[in-house]
mmCIF file of C-alpha atoms and ligand atoms in Angstrom:
data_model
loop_
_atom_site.group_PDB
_atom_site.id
_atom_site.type_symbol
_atom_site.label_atom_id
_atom_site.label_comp_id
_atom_site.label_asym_id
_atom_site.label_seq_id
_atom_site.Cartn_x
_atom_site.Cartn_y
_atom_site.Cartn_z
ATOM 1 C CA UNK Z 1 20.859 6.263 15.482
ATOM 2 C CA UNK Z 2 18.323 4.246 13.235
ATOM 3 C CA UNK Z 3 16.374 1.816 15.817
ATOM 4 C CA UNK Z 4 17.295 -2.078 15.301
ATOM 5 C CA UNK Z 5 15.141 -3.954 12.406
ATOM 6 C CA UNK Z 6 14.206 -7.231 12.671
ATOM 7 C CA UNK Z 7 14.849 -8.457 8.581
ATOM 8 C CA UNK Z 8 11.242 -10.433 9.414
ATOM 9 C CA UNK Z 9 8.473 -10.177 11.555
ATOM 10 C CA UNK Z 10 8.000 -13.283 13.958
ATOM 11 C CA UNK Z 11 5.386 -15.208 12.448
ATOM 12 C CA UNK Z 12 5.657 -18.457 14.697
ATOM 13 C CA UNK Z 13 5.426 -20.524 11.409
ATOM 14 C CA UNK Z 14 2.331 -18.910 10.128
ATOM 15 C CA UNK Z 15 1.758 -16.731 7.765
ATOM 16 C CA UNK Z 16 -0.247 -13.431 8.737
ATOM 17 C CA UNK Z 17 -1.345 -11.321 5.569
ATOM 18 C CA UNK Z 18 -4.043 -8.760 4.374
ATOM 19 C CA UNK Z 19 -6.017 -7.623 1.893
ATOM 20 C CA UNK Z 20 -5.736 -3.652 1.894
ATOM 21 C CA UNK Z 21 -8.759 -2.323 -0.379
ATOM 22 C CA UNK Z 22 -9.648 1.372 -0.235
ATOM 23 C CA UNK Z 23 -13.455 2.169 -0.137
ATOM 24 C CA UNK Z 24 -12.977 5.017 -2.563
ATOM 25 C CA UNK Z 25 -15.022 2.872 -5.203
ATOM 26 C CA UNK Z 26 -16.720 -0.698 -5.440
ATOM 27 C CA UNK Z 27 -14.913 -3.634 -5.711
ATOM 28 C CA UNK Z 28 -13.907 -5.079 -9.486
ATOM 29 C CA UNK Z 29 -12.412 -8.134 -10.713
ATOM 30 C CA UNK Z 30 -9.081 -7.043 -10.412
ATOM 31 C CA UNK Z 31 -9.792 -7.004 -6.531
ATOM 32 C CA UNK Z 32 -11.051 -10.005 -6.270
ATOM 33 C CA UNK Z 33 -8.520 -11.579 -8.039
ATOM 34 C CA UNK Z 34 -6.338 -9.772 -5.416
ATOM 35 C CA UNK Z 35 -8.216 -11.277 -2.754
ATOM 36 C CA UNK Z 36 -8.672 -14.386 -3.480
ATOM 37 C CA UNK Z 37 -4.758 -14.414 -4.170
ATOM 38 C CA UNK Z 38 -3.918 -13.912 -0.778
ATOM 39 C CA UNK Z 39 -6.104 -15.942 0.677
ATOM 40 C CA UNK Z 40 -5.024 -19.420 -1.788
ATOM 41 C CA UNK Z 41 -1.440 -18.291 -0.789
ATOM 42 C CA UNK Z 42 -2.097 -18.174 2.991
ATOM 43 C CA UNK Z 43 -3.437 -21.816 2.884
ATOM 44 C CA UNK Z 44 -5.671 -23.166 5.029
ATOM 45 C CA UNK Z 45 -3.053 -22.385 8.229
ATOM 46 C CA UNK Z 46 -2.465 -18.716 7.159
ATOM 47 C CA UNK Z 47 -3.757 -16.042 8.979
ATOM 48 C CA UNK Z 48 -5.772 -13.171 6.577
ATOM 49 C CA UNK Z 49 -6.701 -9.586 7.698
ATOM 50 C CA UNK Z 50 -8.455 -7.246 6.380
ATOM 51 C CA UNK Z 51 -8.152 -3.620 6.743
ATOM 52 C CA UNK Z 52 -9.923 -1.125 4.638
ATOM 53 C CA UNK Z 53 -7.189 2.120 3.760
ATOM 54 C CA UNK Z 54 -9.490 5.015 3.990
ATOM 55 C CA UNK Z 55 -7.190 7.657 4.609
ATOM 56 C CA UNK Z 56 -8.731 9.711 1.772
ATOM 57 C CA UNK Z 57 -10.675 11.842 3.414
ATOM 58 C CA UNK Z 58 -12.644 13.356 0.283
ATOM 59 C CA UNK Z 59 -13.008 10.051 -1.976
ATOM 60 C CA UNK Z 60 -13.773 7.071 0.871
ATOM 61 C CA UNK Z 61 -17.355 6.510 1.765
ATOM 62 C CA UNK Z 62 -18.940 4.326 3.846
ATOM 63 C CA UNK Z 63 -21.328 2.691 1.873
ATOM 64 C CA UNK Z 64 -18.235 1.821 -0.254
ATOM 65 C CA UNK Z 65 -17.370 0.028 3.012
ATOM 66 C CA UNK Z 66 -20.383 -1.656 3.488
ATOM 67 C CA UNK Z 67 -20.273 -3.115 -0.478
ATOM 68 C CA UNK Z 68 -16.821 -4.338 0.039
ATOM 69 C CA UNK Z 69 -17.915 -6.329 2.837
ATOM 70 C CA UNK Z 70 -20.724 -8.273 1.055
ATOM 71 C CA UNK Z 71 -18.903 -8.347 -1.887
ATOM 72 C CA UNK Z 72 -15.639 -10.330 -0.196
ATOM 73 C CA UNK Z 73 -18.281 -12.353 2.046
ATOM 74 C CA UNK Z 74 -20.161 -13.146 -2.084
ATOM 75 C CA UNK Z 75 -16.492 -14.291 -3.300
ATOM 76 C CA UNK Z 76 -15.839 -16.628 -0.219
ATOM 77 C CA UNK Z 77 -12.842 -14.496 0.842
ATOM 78 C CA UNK Z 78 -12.991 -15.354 5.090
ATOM 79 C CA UNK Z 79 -10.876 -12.820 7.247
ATOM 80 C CA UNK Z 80 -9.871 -13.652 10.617
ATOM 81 C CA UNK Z 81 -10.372 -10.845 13.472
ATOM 82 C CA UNK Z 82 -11.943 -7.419 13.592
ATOM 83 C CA UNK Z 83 -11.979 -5.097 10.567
ATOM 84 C CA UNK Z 84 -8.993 -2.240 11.123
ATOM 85 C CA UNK Z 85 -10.343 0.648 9.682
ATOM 86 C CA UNK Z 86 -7.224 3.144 9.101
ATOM 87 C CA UNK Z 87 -9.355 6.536 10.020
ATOM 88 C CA UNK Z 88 -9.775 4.810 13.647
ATOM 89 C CA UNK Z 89 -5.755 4.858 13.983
ATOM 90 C CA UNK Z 90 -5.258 8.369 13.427
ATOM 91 C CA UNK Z 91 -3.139 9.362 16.753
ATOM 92 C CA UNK Z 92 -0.938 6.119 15.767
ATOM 93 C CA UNK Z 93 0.039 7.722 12.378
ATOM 94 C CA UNK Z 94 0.278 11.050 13.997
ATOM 95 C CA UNK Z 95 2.723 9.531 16.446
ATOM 96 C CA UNK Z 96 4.782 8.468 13.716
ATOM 97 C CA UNK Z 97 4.752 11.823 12.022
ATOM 98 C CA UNK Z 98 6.247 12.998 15.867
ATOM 99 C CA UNK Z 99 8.997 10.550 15.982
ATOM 100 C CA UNK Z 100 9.544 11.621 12.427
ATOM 101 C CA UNK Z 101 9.821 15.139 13.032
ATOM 102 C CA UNK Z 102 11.776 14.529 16.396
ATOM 103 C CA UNK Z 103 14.461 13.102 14.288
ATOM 104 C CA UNK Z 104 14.307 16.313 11.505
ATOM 105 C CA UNK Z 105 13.078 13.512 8.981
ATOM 106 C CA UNK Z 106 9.763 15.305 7.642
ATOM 107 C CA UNK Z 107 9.851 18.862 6.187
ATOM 108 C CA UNK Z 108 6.598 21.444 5.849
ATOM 109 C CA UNK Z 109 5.933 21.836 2.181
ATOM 110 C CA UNK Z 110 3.325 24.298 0.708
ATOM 111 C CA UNK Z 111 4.006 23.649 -3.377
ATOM 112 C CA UNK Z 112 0.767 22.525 -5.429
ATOM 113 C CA UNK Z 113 1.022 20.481 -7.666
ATOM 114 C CA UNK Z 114 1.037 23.666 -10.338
ATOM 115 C CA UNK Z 115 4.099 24.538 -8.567
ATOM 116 C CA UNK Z 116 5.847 21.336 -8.864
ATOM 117 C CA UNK Z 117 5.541 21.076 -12.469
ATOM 118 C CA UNK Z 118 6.916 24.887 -12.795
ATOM 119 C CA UNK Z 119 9.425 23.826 -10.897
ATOM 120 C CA UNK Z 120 10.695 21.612 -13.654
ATOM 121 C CA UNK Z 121 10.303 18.085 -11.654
ATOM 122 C CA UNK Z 122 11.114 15.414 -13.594
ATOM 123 C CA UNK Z 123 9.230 12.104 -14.030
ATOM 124 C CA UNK Z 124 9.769 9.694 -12.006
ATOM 125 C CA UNK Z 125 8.587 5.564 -11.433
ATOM 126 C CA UNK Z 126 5.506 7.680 -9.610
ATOM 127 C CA UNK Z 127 4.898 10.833 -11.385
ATOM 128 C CA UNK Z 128 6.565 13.407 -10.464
ATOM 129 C CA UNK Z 129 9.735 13.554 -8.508
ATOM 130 C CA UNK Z 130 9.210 16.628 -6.034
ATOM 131 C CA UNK Z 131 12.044 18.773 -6.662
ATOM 132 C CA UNK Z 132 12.756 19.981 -2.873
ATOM 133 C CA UNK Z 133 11.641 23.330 -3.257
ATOM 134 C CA UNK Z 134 10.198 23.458 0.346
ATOM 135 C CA UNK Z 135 13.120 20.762 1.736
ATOM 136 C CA UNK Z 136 14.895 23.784 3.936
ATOM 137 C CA UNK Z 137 11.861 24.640 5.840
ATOM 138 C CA UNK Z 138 12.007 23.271 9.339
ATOM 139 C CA UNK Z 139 9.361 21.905 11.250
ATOM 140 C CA UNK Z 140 9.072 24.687 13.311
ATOM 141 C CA UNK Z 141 7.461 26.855 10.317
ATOM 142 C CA UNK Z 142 4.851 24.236 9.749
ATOM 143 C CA UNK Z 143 1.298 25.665 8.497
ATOM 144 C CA UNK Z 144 -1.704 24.626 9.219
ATOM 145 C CA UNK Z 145 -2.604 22.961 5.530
ATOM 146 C CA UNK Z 146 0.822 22.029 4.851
ATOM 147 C CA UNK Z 147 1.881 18.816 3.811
ATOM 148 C CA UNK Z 148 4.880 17.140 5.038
ATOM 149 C CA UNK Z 149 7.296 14.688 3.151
ATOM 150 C CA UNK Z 150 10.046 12.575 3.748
ATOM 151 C CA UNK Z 151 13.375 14.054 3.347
ATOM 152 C CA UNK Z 152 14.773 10.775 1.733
ATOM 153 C CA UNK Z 153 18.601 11.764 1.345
ATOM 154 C CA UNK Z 154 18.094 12.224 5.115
ATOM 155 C CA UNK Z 155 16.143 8.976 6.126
ATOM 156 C CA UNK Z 156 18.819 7.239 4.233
ATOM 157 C CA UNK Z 157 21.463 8.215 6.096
ATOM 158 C CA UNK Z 158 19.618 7.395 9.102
ATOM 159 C CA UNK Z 159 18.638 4.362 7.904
ATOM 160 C CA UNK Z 160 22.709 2.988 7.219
ATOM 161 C CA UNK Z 161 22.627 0.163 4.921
ATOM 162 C CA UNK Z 162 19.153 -0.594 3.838
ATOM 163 C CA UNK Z 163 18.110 -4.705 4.225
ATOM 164 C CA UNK Z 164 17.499 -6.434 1.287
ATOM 165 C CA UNK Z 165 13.741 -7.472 0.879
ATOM 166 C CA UNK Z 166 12.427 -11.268 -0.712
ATOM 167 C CA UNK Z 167 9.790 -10.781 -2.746
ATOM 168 C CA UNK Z 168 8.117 -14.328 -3.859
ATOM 169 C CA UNK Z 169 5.784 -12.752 -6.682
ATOM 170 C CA UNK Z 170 6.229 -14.335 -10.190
ATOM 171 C CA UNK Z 171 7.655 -10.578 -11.767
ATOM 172 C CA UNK Z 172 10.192 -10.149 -9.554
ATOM 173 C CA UNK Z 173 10.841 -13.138 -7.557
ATOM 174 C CA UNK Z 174 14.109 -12.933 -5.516
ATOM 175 C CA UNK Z 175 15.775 -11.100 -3.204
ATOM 176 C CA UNK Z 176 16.116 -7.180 -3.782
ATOM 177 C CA UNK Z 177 18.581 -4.677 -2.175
ATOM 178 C CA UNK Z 178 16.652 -1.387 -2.357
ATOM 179 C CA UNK Z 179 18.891 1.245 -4.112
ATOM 180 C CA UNK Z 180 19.634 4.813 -2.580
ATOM 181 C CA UNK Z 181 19.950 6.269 -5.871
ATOM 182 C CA UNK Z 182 16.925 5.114 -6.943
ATOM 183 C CA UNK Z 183 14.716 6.339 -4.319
ATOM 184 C CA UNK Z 184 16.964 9.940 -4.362
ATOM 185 C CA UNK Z 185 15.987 10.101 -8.280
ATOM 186 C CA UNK Z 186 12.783 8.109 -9.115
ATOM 187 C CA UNK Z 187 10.971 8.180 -6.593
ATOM 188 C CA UNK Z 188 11.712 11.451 -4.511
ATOM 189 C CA UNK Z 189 10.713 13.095 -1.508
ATOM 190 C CA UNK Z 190 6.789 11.726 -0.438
ATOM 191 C CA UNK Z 191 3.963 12.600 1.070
ATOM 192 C CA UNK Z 192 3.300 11.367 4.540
ATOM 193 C CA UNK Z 193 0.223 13.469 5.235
ATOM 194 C CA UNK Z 194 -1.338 15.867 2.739
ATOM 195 C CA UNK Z 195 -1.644 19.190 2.087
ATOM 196 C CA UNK Z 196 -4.909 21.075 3.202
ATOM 197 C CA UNK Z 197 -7.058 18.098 4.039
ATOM 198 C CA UNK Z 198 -4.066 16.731 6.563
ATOM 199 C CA UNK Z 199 -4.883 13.166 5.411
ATOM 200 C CA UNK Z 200 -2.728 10.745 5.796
ATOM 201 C CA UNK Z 201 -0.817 8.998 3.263
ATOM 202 C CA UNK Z 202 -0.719 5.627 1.915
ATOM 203 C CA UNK Z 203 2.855 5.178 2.356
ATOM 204 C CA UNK Z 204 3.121 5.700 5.664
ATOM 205 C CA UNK Z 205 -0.304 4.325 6.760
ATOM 206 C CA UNK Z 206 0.460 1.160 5.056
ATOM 207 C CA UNK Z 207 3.522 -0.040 6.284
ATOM 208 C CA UNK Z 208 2.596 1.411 10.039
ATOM 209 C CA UNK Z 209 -0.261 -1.074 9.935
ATOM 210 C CA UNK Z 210 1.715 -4.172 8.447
ATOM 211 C CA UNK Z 211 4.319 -3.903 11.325
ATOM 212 C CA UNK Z 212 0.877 -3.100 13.937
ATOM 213 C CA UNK Z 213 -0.940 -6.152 12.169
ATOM 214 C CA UNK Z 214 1.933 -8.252 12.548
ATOM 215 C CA UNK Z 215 1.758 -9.300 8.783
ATOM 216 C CA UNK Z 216 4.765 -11.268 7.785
ATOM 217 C CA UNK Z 217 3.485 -11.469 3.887
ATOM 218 C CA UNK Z 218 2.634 -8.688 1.629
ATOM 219 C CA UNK Z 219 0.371 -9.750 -1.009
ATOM 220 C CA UNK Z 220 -0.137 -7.129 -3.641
ATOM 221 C CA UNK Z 221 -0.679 -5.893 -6.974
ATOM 222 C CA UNK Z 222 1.939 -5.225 -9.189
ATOM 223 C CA UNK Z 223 1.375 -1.734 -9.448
ATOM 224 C CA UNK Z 224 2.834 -1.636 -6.021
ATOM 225 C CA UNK Z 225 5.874 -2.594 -6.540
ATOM 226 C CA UNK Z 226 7.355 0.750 -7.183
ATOM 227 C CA UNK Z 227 6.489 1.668 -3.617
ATOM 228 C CA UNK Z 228 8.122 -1.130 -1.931
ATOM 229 C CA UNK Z 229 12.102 0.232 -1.677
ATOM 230 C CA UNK Z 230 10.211 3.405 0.013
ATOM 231 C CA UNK Z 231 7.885 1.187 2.123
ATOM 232 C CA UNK Z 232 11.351 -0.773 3.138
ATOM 233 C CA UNK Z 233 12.875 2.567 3.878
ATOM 234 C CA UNK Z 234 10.326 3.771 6.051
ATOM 235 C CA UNK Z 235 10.197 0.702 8.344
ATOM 236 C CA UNK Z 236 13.997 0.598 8.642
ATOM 237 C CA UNK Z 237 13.760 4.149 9.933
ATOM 238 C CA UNK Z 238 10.834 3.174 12.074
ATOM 239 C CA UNK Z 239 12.322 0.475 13.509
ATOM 240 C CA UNK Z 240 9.330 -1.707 12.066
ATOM 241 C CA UNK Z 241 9.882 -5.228 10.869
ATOM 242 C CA UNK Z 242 10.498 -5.642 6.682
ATOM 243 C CA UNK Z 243 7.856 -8.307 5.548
ATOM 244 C CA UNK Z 244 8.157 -10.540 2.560
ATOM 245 C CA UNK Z 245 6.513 -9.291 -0.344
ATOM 246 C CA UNK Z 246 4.594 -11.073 -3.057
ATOM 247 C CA UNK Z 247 3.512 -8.692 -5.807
ATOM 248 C CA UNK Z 248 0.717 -10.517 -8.499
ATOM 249 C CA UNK Z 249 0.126 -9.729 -11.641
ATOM 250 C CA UNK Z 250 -2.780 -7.273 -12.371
ATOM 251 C CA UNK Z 251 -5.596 -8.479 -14.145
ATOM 252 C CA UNK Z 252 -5.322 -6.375 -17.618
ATOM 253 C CA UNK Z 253 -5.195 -7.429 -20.927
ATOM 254 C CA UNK Z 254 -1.451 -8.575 -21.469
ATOM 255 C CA UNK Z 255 -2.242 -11.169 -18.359
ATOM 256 C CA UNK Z 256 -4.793 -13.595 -20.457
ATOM 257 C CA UNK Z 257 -7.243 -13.601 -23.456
ATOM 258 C CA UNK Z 258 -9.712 -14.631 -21.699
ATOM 259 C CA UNK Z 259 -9.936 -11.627 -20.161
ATOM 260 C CA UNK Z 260 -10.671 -9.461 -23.613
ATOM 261 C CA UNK Z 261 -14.369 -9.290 -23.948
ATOM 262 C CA UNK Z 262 -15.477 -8.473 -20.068
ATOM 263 C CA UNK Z 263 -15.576 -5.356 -18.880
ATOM 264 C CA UNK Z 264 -12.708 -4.962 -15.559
ATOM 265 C CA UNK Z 265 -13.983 -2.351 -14.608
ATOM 266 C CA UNK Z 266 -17.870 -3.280 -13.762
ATOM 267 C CA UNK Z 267 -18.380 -3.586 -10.059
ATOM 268 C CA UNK Z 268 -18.676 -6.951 -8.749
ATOM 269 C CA UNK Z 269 -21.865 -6.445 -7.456
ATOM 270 C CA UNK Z 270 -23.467 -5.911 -11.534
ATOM 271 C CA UNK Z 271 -21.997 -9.478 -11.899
ATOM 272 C CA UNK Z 272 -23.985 -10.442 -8.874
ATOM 273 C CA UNK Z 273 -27.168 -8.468 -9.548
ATOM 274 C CA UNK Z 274 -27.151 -10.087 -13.237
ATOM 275 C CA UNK Z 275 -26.791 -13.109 -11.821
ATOM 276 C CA UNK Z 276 -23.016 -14.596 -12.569
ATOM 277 C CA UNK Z 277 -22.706 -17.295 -10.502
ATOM 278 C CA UNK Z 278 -19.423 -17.417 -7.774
ATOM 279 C CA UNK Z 279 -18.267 -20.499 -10.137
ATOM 280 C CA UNK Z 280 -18.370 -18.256 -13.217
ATOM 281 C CA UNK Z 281 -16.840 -15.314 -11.447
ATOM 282 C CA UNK Z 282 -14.286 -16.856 -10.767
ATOM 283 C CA UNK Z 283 -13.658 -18.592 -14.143
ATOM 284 C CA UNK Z 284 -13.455 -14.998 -15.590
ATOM 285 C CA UNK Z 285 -10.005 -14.456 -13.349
ATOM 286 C CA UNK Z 286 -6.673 -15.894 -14.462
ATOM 287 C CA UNK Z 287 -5.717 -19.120 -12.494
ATOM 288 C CA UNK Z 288 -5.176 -18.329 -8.734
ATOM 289 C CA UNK Z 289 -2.295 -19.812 -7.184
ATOM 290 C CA UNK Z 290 -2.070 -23.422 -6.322
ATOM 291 C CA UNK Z 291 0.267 -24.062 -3.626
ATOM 292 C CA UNK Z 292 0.357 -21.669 -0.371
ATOM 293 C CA UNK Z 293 2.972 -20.029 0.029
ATOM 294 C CA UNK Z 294 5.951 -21.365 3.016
ATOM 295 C CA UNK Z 295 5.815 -19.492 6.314
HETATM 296 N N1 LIG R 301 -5.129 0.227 -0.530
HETATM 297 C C1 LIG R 301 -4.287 -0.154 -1.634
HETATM 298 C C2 LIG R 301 -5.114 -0.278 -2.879
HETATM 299 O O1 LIG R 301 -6.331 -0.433 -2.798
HETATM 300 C C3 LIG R 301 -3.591 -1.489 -1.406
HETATM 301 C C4 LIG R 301 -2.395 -1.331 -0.585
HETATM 302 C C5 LIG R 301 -1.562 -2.563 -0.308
HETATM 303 O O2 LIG R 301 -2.027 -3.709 -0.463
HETATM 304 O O3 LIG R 301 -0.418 -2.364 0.128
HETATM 305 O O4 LIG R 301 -4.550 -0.226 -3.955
#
């Protein structure tokens, strides 16, 4: 029996959201447009997190960690409590992968990436959709080195009826009922922790720490958006609270000429080092949103 879902986190009236950066690289303007996003739509009342995602073992660093901190503290972005730091919360993710696995929801799978191709997986809103080559193996078989993915077809029917999700972004803005088919088809069985280096994945890592964070808003970039049926999916099977989403535009060249003769991907720190003011850093973003958003 799927656990009951709240269709919103209680937020007593205020907003709780994060800013979710992985310290794989430095920060560029397309981040700090990101950040300073969520914090103009929190308001002055909100509450804003921040947790870095370091879950990739082989491409987070810590000095990447340490930059993204001066960098946000350079932009004026202000987050309220204690950093989370994802790598700290590893026996809360591998709990998750338990309950999973309790409830014959995750499979073992050994296939490469070389295999999945051979396979003749098709392509899918997120690459490739993994073609269930390893989807009989149970648990019990697991390797050492294995990954282990979702069986979709199965959390779905341990979900029941999915809830419909609001998301307030200006792409999408509405309310969206997340579509079985879709995540059967497009966007296929995923990764919940990876093969060989036993990392944990994004998209189970992420919405574990909205529900553990409390965060009633999402704010994210677009290229997220694709993700969000599964992240909706997930915390209906997990018994976690849906949030509201708000997906932004990405700062790329269809999103404003102003934007054509800088360089997105320099590191906001080269701005600061050649001596771009905040004022003119931020002038280089498209306009950031006006009005907060409503609890
Ligand atoms: N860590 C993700 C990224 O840097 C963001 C995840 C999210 O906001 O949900 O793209």
């Amino acid at each position: 029996m799927p656990r009951a879902t709240r269709s919103s986190p209680p937020n007593d009236g205020v907003i709780v959201t994060r800013f979710a950066p992985s310290p794989t690289g430095p920060l560029h303007l397309g981040h700090a447009y990101s950040a300073l996003t969520i914090q103009a739509l929190a308001g002055d009342a909100g509450r804003v997190l921040l947790r870095l995602e370091d879950t990739d073992s082989t491409r987070s660093r810590q000095e990447f960690a340490a930059q993204i901190l001066d960098d946000l503290s350079w932009l004026g972005f202000h987050w309220q409590g204690e950093v989370r730091t994802q790598s700290d919360h590893q026996a809360a993710y591998n709990a998750a992968l338990k309950d999973l696995a309790r409830r014959g929801l995750i499979y073992p799978c050994s296939c490469t990436r070389a295999d999945i191709s051979r396979a003749g997986a098709k392509l899918g809103l997120q690459g490739l959709v993994y073609p269930g080559t390893c989807r009989h193996r149970p648990m019990s078989e697991a390797q050492d080195g294995d990954a282990l993915r979702l069986n979709v077809a199965r959390a779905l029917e341990h979900a029941g009826a999915l809830p419909a999700f609001t998301e307030t972004g200006p792409l999408h803005a509405g309310t969206h009922q997340p579509d079985p088919d879709t995540l059967i088809d497009r966007i296929g069985d995923p990764v919940l922790r990876r093969r060989s280096t036993g990392d944990i994945a994004y998209d189970l890592a992420c919405p574990h720490d909205d529900a553990a964070q409390g965060v009633t808003h999402v704010i994210r970039g677009a290229d997220l958006w694709d993700s969000t049926p599964l992240h909706v999916l997930i915390q209906t099977v997990m018994g976690w609270p849906v949030p509201i989403y708000h997906h932004h535009a990405l700062v790329t060249d269809e999103t404003g000429r102003r934007l054509a003769k800088i360089d997105r991907s320099k590191a906001l720190a080269r701005y600061r080092d050649e001596g771009v003011s905040h004022a003119e850093l931020i002038a280089m973003l498209p306009p950031l949103p006006i009005t907060p958003l409503a609890p």
